[in-house]
CSV table of C-alpha atoms in Angstrom, one decimal:
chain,number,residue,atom,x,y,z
M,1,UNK,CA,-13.6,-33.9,20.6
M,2,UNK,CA,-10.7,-32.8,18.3
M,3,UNK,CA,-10.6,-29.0,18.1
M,4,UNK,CA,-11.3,-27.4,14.6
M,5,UNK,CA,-9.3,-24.4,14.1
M,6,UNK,CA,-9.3,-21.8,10.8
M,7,UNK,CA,-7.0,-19.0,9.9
M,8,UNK,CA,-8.2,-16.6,8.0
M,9,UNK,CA,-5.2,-14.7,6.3
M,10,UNK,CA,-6.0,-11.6,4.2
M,11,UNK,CA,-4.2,-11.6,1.1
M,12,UNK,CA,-1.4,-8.8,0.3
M,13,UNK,CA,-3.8,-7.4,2.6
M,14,UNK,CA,-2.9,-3.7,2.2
M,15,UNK,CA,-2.5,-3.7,-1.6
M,16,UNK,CA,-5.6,-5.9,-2.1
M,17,UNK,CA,-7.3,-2.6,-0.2
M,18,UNK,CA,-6.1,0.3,-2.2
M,19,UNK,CA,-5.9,-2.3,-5.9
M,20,UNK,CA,-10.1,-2.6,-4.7
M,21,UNK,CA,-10.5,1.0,-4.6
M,22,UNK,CA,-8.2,2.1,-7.5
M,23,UNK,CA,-9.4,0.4,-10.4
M,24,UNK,CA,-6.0,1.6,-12.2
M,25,UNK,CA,-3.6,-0.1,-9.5
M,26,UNK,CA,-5.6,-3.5,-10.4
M,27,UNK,CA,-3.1,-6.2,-11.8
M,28,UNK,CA,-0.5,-3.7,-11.2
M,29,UNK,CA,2.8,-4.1,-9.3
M,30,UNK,CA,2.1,-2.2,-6.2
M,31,UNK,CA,3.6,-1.6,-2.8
M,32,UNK,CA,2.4,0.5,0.2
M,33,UNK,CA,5.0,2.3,2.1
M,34,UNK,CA,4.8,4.9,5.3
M,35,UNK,CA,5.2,8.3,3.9
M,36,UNK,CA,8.6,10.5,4.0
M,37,UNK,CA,11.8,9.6,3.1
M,38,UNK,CA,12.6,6.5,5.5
M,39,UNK,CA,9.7,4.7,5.0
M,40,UNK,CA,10.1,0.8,4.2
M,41,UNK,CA,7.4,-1.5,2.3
M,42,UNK,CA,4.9,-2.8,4.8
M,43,UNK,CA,3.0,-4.6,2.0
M,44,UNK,CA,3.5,-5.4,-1.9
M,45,UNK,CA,0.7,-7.1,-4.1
M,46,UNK,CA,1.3,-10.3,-6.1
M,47,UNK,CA,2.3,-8.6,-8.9
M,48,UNK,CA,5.4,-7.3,-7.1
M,49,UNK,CA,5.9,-10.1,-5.2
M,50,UNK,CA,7.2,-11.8,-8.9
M,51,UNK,CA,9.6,-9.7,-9.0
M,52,UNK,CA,11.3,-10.0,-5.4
M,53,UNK,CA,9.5,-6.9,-3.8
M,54,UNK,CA,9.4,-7.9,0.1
M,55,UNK,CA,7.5,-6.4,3.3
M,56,UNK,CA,10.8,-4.4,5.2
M,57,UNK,CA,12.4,-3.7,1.9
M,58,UNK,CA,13.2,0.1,0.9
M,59,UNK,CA,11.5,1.6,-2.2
M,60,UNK,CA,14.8,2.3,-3.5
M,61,UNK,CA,15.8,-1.6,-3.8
M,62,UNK,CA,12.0,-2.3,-4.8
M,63,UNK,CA,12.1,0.3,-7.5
M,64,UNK,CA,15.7,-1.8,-8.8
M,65,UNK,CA,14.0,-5.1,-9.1
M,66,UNK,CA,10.6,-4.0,-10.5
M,67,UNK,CA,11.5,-0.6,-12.1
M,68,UNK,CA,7.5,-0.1,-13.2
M,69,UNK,CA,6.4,-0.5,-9.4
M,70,UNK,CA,3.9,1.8,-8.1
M,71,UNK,CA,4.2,2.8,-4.4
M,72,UNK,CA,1.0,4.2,-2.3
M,73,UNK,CA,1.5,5.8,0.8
M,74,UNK,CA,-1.0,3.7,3.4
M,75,UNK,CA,-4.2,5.0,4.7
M,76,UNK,CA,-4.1,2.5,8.1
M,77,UNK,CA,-7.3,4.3,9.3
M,78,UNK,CA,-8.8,2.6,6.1
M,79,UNK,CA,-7.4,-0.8,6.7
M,80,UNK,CA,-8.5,-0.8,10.6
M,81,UNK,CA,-11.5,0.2,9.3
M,82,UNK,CA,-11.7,-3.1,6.8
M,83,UNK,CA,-10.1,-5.3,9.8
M,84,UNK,CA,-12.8,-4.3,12.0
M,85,UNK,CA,-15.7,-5.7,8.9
M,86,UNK,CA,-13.8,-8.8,8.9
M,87,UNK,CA,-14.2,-9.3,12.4
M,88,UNK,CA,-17.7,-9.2,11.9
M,89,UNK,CA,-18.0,-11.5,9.2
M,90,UNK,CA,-15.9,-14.1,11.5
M,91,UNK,CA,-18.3,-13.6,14.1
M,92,UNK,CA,-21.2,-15.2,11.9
M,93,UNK,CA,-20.2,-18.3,12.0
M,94,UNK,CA,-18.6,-18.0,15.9
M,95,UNK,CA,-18.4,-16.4,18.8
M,96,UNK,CA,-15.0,-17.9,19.4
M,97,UNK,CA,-12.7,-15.3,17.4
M,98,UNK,CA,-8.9,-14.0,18.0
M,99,UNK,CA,-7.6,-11.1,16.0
M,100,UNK,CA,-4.5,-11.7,16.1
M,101,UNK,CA,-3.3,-9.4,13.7
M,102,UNK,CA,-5.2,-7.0,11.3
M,103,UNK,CA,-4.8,-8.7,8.7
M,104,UNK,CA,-5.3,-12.3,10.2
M,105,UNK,CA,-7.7,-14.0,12.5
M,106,UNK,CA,-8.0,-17.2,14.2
M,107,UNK,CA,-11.7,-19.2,14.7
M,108,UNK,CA,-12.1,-21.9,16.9
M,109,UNK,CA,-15.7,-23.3,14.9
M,110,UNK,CA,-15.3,-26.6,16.7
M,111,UNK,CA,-18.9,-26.6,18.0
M,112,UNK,CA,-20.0,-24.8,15.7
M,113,UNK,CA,-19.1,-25.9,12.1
M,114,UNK,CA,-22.1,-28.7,11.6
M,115,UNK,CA,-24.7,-25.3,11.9
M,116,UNK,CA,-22.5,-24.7,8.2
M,117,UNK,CA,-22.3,-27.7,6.3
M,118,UNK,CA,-18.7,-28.7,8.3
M,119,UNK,CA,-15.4,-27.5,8.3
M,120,UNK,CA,-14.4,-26.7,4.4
M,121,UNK,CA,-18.3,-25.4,3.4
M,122,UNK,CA,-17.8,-23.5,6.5
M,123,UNK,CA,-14.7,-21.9,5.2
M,124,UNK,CA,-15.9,-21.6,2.0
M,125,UNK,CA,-18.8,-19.4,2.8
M,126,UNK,CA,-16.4,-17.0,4.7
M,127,UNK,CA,-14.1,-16.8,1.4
M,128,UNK,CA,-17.4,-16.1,-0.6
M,129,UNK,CA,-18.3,-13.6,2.1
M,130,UNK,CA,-15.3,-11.6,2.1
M,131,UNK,CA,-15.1,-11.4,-1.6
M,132,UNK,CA,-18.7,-10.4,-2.0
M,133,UNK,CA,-18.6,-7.5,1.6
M,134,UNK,CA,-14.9,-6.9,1.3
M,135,UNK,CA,-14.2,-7.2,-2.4
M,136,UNK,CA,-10.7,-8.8,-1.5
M,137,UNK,CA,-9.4,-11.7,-1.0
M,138,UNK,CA,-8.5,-14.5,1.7
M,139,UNK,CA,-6.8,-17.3,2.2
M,140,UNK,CA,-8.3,-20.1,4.9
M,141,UNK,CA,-6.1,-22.8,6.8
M,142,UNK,CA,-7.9,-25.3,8.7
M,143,UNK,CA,-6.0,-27.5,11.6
M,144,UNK,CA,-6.6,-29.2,14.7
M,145,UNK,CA,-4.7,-26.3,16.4
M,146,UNK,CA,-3.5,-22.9,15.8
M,147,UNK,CA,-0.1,-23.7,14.7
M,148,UNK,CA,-1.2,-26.5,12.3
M,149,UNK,CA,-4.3,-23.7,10.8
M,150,UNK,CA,-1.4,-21.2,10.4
M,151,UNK,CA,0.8,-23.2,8.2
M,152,UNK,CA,-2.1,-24.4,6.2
M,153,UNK,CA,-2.7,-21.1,5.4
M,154,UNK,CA,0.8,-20.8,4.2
M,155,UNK,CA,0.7,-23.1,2.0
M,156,UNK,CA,-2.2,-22.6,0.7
M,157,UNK,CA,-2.0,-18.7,-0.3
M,158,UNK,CA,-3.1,-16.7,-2.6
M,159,UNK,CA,-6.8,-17.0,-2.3
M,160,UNK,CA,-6.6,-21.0,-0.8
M,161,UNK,CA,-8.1,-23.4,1.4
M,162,UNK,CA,-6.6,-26.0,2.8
M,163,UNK,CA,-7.5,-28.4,5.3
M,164,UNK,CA,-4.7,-30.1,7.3
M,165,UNK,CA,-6.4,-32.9,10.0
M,166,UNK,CA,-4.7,-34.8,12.4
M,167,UNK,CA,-4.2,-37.8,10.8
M,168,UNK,CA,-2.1,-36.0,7.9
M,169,UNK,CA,-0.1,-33.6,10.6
M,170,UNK,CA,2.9,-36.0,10.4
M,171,UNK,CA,3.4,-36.6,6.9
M,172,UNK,CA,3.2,-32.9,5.6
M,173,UNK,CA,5.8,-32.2,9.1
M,174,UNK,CA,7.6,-34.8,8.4
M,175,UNK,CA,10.1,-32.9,5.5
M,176,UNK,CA,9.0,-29.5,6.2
M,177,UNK,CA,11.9,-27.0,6.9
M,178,UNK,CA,11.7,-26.0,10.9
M,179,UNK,CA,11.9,-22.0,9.6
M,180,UNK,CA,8.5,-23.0,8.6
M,181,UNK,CA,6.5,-23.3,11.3
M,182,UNK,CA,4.7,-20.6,12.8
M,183,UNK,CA,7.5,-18.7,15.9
M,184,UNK,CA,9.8,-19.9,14.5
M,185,UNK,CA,12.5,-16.9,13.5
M,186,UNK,CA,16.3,-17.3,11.8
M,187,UNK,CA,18.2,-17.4,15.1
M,188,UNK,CA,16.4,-20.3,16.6
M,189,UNK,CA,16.4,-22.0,12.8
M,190,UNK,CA,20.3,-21.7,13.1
M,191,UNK,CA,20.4,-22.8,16.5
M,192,UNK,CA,18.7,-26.3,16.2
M,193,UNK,CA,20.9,-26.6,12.4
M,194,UNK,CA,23.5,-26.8,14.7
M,195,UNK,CA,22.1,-29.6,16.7
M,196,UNK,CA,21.6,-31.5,13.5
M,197,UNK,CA,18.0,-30.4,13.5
M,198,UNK,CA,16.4,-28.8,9.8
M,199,UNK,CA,13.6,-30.6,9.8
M,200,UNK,CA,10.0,-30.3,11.8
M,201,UNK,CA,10.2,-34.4,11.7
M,202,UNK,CA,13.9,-34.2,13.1
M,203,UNK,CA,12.6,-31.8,15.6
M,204,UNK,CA,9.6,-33.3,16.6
M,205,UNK,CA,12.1,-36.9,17.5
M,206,UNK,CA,14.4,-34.9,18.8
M,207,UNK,CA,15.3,-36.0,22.6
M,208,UNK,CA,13.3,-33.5,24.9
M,209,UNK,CA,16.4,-33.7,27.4
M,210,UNK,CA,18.9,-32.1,25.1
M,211,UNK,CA,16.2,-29.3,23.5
M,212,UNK,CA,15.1,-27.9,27.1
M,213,UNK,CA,19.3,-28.7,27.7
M,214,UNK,CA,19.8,-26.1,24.9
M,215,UNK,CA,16.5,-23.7,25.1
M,216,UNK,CA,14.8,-24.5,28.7
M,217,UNK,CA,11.5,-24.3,29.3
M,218,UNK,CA,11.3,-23.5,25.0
M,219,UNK,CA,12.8,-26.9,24.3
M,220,UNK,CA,9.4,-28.6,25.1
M,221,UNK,CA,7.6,-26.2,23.0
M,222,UNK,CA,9.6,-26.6,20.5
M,223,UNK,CA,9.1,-30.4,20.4
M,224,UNK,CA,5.5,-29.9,20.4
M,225,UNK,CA,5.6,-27.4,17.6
M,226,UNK,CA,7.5,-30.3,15.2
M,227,UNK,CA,5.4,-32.6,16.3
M,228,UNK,CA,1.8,-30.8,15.5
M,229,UNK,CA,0.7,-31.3,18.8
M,230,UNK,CA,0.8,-27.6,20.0
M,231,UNK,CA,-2.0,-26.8,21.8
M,232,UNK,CA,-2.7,-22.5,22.0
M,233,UNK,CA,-5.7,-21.8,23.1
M,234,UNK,CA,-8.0,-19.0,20.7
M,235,UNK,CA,-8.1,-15.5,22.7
M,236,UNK,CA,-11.7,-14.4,22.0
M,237,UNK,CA,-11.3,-11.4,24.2
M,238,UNK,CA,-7.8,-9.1,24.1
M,239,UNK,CA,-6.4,-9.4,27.4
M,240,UNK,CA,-5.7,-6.5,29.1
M,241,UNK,CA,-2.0,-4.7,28.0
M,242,UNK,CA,0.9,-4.9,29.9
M,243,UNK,CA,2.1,-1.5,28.3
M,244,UNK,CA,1.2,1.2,26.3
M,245,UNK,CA,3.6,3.0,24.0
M,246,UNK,CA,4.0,5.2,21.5
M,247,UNK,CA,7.2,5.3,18.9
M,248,UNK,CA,7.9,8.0,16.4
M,249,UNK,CA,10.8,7.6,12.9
M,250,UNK,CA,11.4,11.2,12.1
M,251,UNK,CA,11.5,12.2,8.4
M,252,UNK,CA,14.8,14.1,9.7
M,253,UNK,CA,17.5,13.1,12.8
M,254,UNK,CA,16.6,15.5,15.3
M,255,UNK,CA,19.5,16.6,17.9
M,256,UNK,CA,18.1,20.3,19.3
M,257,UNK,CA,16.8,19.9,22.5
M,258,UNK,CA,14.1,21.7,22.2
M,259,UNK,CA,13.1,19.2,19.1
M,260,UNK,CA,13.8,16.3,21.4
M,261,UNK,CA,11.6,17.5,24.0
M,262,UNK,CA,8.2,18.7,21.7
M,263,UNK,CA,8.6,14.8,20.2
M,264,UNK,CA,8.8,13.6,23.3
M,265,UNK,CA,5.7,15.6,24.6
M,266,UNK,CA,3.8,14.8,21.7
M,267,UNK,CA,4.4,11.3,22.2
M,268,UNK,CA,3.4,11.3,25.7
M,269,UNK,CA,-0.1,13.1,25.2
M,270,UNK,CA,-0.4,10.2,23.1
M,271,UNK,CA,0.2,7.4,25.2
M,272,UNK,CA,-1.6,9.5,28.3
M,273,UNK,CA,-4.7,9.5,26.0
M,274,UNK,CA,-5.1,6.4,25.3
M,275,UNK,CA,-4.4,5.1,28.9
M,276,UNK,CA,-7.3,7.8,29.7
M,277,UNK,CA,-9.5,6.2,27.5
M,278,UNK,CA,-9.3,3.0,28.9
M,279,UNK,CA,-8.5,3.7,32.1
M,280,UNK,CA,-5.3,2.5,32.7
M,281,UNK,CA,-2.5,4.1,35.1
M,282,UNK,CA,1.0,3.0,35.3
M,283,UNK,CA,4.0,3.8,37.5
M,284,UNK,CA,7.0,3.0,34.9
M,285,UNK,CA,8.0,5.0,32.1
M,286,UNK,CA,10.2,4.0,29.6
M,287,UNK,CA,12.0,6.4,27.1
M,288,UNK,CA,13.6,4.6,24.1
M,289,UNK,CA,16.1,6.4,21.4
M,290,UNK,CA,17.3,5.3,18.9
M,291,UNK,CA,20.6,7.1,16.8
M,292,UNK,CA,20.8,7.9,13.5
M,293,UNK,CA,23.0,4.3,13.3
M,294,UNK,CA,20.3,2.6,14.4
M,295,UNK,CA,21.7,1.9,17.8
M,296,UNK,CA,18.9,1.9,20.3
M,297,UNK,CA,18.2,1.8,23.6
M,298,UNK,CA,15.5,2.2,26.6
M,299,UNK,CA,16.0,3.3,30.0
M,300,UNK,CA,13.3,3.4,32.5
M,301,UNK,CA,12.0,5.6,36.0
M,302,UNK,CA,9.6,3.8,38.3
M,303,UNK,CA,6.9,7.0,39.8
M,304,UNK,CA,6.0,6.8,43.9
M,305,UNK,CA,2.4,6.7,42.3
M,306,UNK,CA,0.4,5.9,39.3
M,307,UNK,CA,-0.7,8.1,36.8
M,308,UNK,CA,-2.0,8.2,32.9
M,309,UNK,CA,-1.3,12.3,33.3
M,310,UNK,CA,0.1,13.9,30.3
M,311,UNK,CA,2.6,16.1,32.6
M,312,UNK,CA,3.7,13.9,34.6
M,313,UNK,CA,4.2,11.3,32.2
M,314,UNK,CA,6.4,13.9,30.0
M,315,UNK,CA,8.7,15.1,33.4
M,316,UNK,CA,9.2,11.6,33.7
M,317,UNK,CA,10.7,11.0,30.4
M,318,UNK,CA,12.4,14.4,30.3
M,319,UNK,CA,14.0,13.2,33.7
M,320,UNK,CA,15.5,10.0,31.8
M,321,UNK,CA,16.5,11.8,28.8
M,322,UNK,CA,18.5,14.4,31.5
M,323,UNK,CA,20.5,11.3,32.1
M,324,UNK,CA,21.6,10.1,28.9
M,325,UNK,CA,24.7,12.1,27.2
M,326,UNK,CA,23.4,11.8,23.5
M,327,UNK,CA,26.3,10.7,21.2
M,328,UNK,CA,24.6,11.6,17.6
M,329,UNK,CA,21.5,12.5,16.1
M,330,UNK,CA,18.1,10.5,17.1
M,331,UNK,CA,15.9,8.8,14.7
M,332,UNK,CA,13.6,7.2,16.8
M,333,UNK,CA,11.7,8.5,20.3
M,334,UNK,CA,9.6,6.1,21.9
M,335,UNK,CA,7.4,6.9,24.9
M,336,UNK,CA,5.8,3.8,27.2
M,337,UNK,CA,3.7,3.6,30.3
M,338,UNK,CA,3.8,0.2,32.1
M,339,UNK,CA,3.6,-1.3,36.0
M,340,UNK,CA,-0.8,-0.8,35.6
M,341,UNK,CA,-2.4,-0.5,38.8
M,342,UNK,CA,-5.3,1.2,40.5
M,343,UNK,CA,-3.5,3.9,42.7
M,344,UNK,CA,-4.7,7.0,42.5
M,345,UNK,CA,-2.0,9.5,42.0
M,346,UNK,CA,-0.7,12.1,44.7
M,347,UNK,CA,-1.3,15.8,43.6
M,348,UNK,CA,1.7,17.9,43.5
M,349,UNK,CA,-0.3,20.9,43.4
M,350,UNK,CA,-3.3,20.8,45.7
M,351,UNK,CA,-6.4,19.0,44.8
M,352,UNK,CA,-7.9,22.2,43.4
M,353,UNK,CA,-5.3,22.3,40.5
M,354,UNK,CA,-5.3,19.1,40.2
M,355,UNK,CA,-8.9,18.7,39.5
M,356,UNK,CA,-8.4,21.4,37.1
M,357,UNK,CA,-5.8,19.4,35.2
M,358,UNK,CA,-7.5,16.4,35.3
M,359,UNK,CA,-10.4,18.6,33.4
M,360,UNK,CA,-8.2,20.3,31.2
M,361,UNK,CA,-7.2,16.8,30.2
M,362,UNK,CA,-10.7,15.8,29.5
M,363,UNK,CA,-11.7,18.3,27.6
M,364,UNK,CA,-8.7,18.2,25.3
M,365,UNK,CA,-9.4,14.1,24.8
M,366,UNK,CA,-12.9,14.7,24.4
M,367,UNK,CA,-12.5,17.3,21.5
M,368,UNK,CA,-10.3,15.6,20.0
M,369,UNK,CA,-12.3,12.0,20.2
M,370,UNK,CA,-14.7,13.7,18.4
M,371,UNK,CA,-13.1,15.4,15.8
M,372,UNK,CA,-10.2,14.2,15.3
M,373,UNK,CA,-6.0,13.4,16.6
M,374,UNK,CA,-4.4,16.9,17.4
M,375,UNK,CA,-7.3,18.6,17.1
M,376,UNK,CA,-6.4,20.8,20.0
M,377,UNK,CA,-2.8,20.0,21.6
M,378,UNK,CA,-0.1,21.3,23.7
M,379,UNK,CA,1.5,24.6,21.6
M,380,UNK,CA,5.0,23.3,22.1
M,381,UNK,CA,4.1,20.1,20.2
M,382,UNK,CA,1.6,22.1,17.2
M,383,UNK,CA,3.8,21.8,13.7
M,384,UNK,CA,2.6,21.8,10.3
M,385,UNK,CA,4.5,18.2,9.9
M,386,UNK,CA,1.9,16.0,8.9
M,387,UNK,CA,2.8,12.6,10.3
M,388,UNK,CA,2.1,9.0,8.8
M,389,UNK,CA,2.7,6.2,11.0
M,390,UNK,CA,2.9,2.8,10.3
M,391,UNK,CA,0.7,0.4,12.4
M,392,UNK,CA,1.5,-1.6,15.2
M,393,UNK,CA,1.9,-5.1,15.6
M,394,UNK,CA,0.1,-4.9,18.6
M,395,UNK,CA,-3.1,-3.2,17.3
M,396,UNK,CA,-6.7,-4.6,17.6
M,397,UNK,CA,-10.1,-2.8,15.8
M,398,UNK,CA,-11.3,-1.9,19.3
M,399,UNK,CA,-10.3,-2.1,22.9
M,400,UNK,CA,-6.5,-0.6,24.3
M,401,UNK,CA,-4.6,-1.8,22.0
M,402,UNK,CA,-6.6,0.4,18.6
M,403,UNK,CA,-4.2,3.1,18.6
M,404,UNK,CA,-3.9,6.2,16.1
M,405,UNK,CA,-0.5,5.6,14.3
């Protein structure tokens, strides 16, 4: 049985959120942005999009091509929060669901589609759902894979369907520019144009030999992705992280110690949290910095043991950043804890004190679970900066990888 895969791709997902709950920003050029100086556009609505307004764009260039634009600082807790009703509503019609983003979701309704009419009543019933729960819209591609789904999305937004079977896969591949298919970024576009290769068709007919010649073991995915026949299969349930990291733009370069070290504290009572949480413990940490140039780097230190502790955690990135001679002013800190395992960490200080820290630690994530990030934290790290971040990649609407920005 041919699988039956949807995408279901919010449209100008953030703006469609705040335009829904500010009637004045409705039919309005729009963009959300992060909040301080260095912020960049993570989302613009149609309206702006006329105009040339992109997502990575600063409001300064935005503000040149669409002078009337309005920009809205994002409220991320308010789009998880939307993310995590869209779930739901995917989850109706089966149980076979992939967040793969929060704004986009794959459905495997293969066995399930005949319960709804088929495949396009199917997917119609989840664009009149989200319109009618949500009050936004989405667009729906439907494919025999997850590649295929995606790019029918594509071409079908804003507010589409479109339904892509096997039969058709090599006609609409057949002309299609390589840049657009779904992984495929501008240095492996240029790449293949230099092997004569601008077309999914021409890339699908390529010889195998000389794409895994030039790529390896990505040449034969790359022949499967211009041929339509890439099989992914849908990830219902998030697999477990192979990190977790937190990253931090400051409104200002910082170069005092003392305001390298607080950043790098607060960052690591965040990623120590979360591990907590979830119960994860790692032995690498990885400090990354980047300069006010936008030169950056990570370094890493591998522990004797595992630990999610806050302390340790920060003495380990403390003891990277002893090594590094900084050459300017940082812009970025970034905290990680990797290399999971189940060891239980050696105390340093006697198993008395360390019992005590691990229920200092609880305490602190419990009160702050409850009422909120930072709602007690270590005094070193306590400003009256109000941060804003702007949401991972990575996150989910539950699990590890839900993170506070």
């Amino acid at each position: 049985m041919s699988k039956i895969i949807l995408c279901v791709d919010m449209d100008a997902f953030f703006a469609s959120v705040e335009q829904k709950d500010n009637p004045l920003l409705r039919g309005k050029p729009i963009a959300v942005t992060g909040a301080g100086e260095r912020t960049v556009i993570t989302t613009s609505s149609y309206e702006a999009r006329a105009y040339g307004v992109k997502t990575g764009m600063t409001p300064a260039k935005a503000k040149k091509l669409c002078p009337h634009i309005i920009f809205v600082v994002g409220n991320f807790t308010k789009y998880g929060e939307v993310c995590a009703r869209l779930e739901e509503i995917c989850e109706r019609f089966t149980p076979d669901v992939e967040t793969y983003s929060i704004d986009e979701m794959f459905l495997d309704i293969t066995k399930s589609h005949h319960l709804f009419g088929g495949p396009i009543e199917l997917a119609r019933t989840i664009k009149k759902t989200v319109k009618q729960e949500l009050g936004i819209t989405c667009t729906i591609g439907i494919g025999p894979n997850v590649p295929i789904a995606k790019l029918a999305s594509d071409i079908a937004k804003p507010d589409g369907l479109r339904w892509i079977d096997t039969e058709e896969v090599p006609s609409v591949l057949d002309t299609l520019p390589v840049r657009k298919l779904w992984g495929i970024g501008s240095h492996t576009e240029e790449k293949l144009s230099l092997m004569g290769i601008t077309t999914c068709g021409e890339l699908g007919a390529h010889p195998l030999s000389l794409l895994t010649k030039r790529f390896g073991v990505l040449g034969a995915h790359l022949k499967a992705l211009g041929q339509g026949i890439l099989e992914r299969p849908i990830e219902a349930t998030t697999p477990d992280p192979k990190s977790i990291g937190h990253s931090r733009t400051f409104s200002h370069d910082i170069w005092k110690r003392q305001d390298i070290e607080r950043e790098i504290l607060r960052l690591s009572e965040m990623v120590g949290r979360r591990a907590r949480k979830y119960g994860f413990q790692g032995r690498k940490i990885t400090l990354t910095i980047r300069y006010n140039d936008f030169k950056t780097f990570s370094k890493q230190t591998t522990l004797s043991d595992h630990t999610n502790d806050t302390r340790t955690i920060y003495k380990a990135a403390l003891s990277i950043l002893d090594n590094v001679r900084l050459r300017t002013s940082v812009r970025l800190l970034g905290v990680t804890l990797s290399s999971f395992g189940s060891t239980i960490q050696s105390s340093l200080f006697g198993e008395s004190n360390s019992k005590h820290r691990e229920d200092l630690l609880h305490a602190m994530d419990t009160v702050n679970e409850k009422f909120g990030d930072r709602k007690i934290t270590w005094a070193s790290t306590a400003t009256e900066e109000e941060t804003h971040g702007v949401i991972s990649p990575s996150w989910r609407p539950s699990g590890v990888r839900k993170s506070d920005t």
